[in-house]
mmCIF file with all atom_site columns, C-alpha atoms in Angstrom:
data_model
loop_
_atom_site.group_PDB
_atom_site.id
_atom_site.type_symbol
_atom_site.label_atom_id
_atom_site.label_alt_id
_atom_site.label_comp_id
_atom_site.label_asym_id
_atom_site.label_entity_id
_atom_site.label_seq_id
_atom_site.pdbx_PDB_ins_code
_atom_site.Cartn_x
_atom_site.Cartn_y
_atom_site.Cartn_z
_atom_site.occupancy
_atom_site.B_iso_or_equiv
_atom_site.pdbx_formal_charge
_atom_site.auth_seq_id
_atom_site.auth_comp_id
_atom_site.auth_asym_id
_atom_site.auth_atom_id
_atom_site.pdbx_PDB_model_num
ATOM 1  C CA . MET M 1 1  ? 92.347  58.712 83.945 1.00 58.00 ? 1  MET M CA 1
ATOM 2  C CA . PRO M 1 2  ? 95.477  60.977 85.956 1.00 63.00 ? 2  PRO M CA 1
ATOM 3  C CA . GLU M 1 3  ? 97.516  62.076 83.065 1.00 75.00 ? 3  GLU M CA 1
ATOM 4  C CA . ASN M 1 4  ? 100.811 61.878 85.092 1.00 82.00 ? 4  ASN M CA 1
ATOM 5  C CA . VAL M 1 5  ? 100.565 57.415 85.429 1.00 80.00 ? 5  VAL M CA 1
ATOM 6  C CA . ASN M 1 6  ? 103.758 55.797 84.866 1.00 88.00 ? 6  ASN M CA 1
ATOM 7  C CA . TRP M 1 7  ? 102.916 53.445 82.429 1.00 88.00 ? 7  TRP M CA 1
ATOM 8  C CA . SER M 1 8  ? 106.129 51.944 82.645 1.00 92.00 ? 8  SER M CA 1
ATOM 9  C CA . ALA M 1 9  ? 106.115 51.377 86.574 1.00 93.00 ? 9  ALA M CA 1
ATOM 10 C CA . VAL M 1 10 ? 102.594 50.069 85.943 1.00 91.00 ? 10 VAL M CA 1
ATOM 11 C CA . TRP M 1 11 ? 103.550 47.731 83.501 1.00 91.00 ? 11 TRP M CA 1
ATOM 12 C CA . GLN M 1 12 ? 106.079 46.415 85.450 1.00 94.00 ? 12 GLN M CA 1
ATOM 13 C CA . SER M 1 13 ? 104.473 45.739 88.769 1.00 93.00 ? 13 SER M CA 1
ATOM 14 C CA . ILE M 1 14 ? 101.614 44.382 86.585 1.00 89.00 ? 14 ILE M CA 1
ATOM 15 C CA . THR M 1 15 ? 104.494 42.222 84.694 1.00 91.00 ? 15 THR M CA 1
ATOM 16 C CA . ASP M 1 16 ? 106.038 41.217 87.949 1.00 93.00 ? 16 ASP M CA 1
ATOM 17 C CA . THR M 1 17 ? 102.712 40.173 89.495 1.00 92.00 ? 17 THR M CA 1
ATOM 18 C CA . TRP M 1 18 ? 100.879 38.470 87.029 1.00 93.00 ? 18 TRP M CA 1
ATOM 19 C CA . LEU M 1 19 ? 103.694 36.556 84.756 1.00 93.00 ? 19 LEU M CA 1
ATOM 20 C CA . PRO M 1 20 ? 104.966 34.361 88.152 1.00 92.00 ? 20 PRO M CA 1
ATOM 21 C CA . LEU M 1 21 ? 101.210 33.712 88.476 1.00 95.00 ? 21 LEU M CA 1
ATOM 22 C CA . PHE M 1 22 ? 100.139 32.463 84.951 1.00 95.00 ? 22 PHE M CA 1
ATOM 23 C CA . GLY M 1 23 ? 103.825 30.566 84.506 1.00 95.00 ? 23 GLY M CA 1
ATOM 24 C CA . GLY M 1 24 ? 102.881 29.143 88.196 1.00 96.00 ? 24 GLY M CA 1
ATOM 25 C CA . VAL M 1 25 ? 99.403  27.946 86.694 1.00 97.00 ? 25 VAL M CA 1
ATOM 26 C CA . ALA M 1 26 ? 100.764 27.196 83.451 1.00 97.00 ? 26 ALA M CA 1
ATOM 27 C CA . LEU M 1 27 ? 103.334 24.883 85.194 1.00 97.00 ? 27 LEU M CA 1
ATOM 28 C CA . ILE M 1 28 ? 100.705 23.163 87.044 1.00 98.00 ? 28 ILE M CA 1
ATOM 29 C CA . VAL M 1 29 ? 98.176  22.588 84.487 1.00 98.00 ? 29 VAL M CA 1
ATOM 30 C CA . ILE M 1 30 ? 100.876 20.512 82.338 1.00 98.00 ? 30 ILE M CA 1
ATOM 31 C CA . LEU M 1 31 ? 101.774 18.683 85.034 1.00 98.00 ? 31 LEU M CA 1
ATOM 32 C CA . LEU M 1 32 ? 98.351  17.777 85.622 1.00 98.00 ? 32 LEU M CA 1
ATOM 33 C CA . ILE M 1 33 ? 98.424  16.546 82.208 1.00 98.00 ? 33 ILE M CA 1
ATOM 34 C CA . VAL M 1 34 ? 101.263 14.689 82.154 1.00 97.00 ? 34 VAL M CA 1
ATOM 35 C CA . ILE M 1 35 ? 100.344 12.873 85.389 1.00 97.00 ? 35 ILE M CA 1
ATOM 36 C CA . HIS M 1 36 ? 97.338  12.042 83.574 1.00 96.00 ? 36 HIS M CA 1
ATOM 37 C CA . ILE M 1 37 ? 98.607  10.896 80.517 1.00 96.00 ? 37 ILE M CA 1
ATOM 38 C CA . ILE M 1 38 ? 101.083 8.643  82.601 1.00 95.00 ? 38 ILE M CA 1
ATOM 39 C CA . LYS M 1 39 ? 98.521  6.715  84.681 1.00 94.00 ? 39 LYS M CA 1
ATOM 40 C CA . LYS M 1 40 ? 96.545  5.978  81.418 1.00 92.00 ? 40 LYS M CA 1
ATOM 41 C CA . HIS M 1 41 ? 99.312  4.646  80.013 1.00 91.00 ? 41 HIS M CA 1
ATOM 42 C CA . LYS M 1 42 ? 99.805  1.970  83.123 1.00 89.00 ? 42 LYS M CA 1
ATOM 43 C CA . LYS M 1 43 ? 96.177  1.634  82.989 1.00 84.00 ? 43 LYS M CA 1
ATOM 44 C CA . ASP M 1 44 ? 96.544  -0.056 79.416 1.00 77.00 ? 44 ASP M CA 1
ATOM 45 C CA . LYS M 1 45 ? 99.609  -2.240 80.021 1.00 70.00 ? 45 LYS M CA 1
#
């Protein structure tokens, strides 16, 4: 491991890359769950 790594810059790039990715995945999962619940409710009626 090089000693002169700028960890704040590394952390910044990680958050810039991964946070939107996790946000997008979480959004898709939530949407799928909501759609699934709505479909279930429509079948019951």
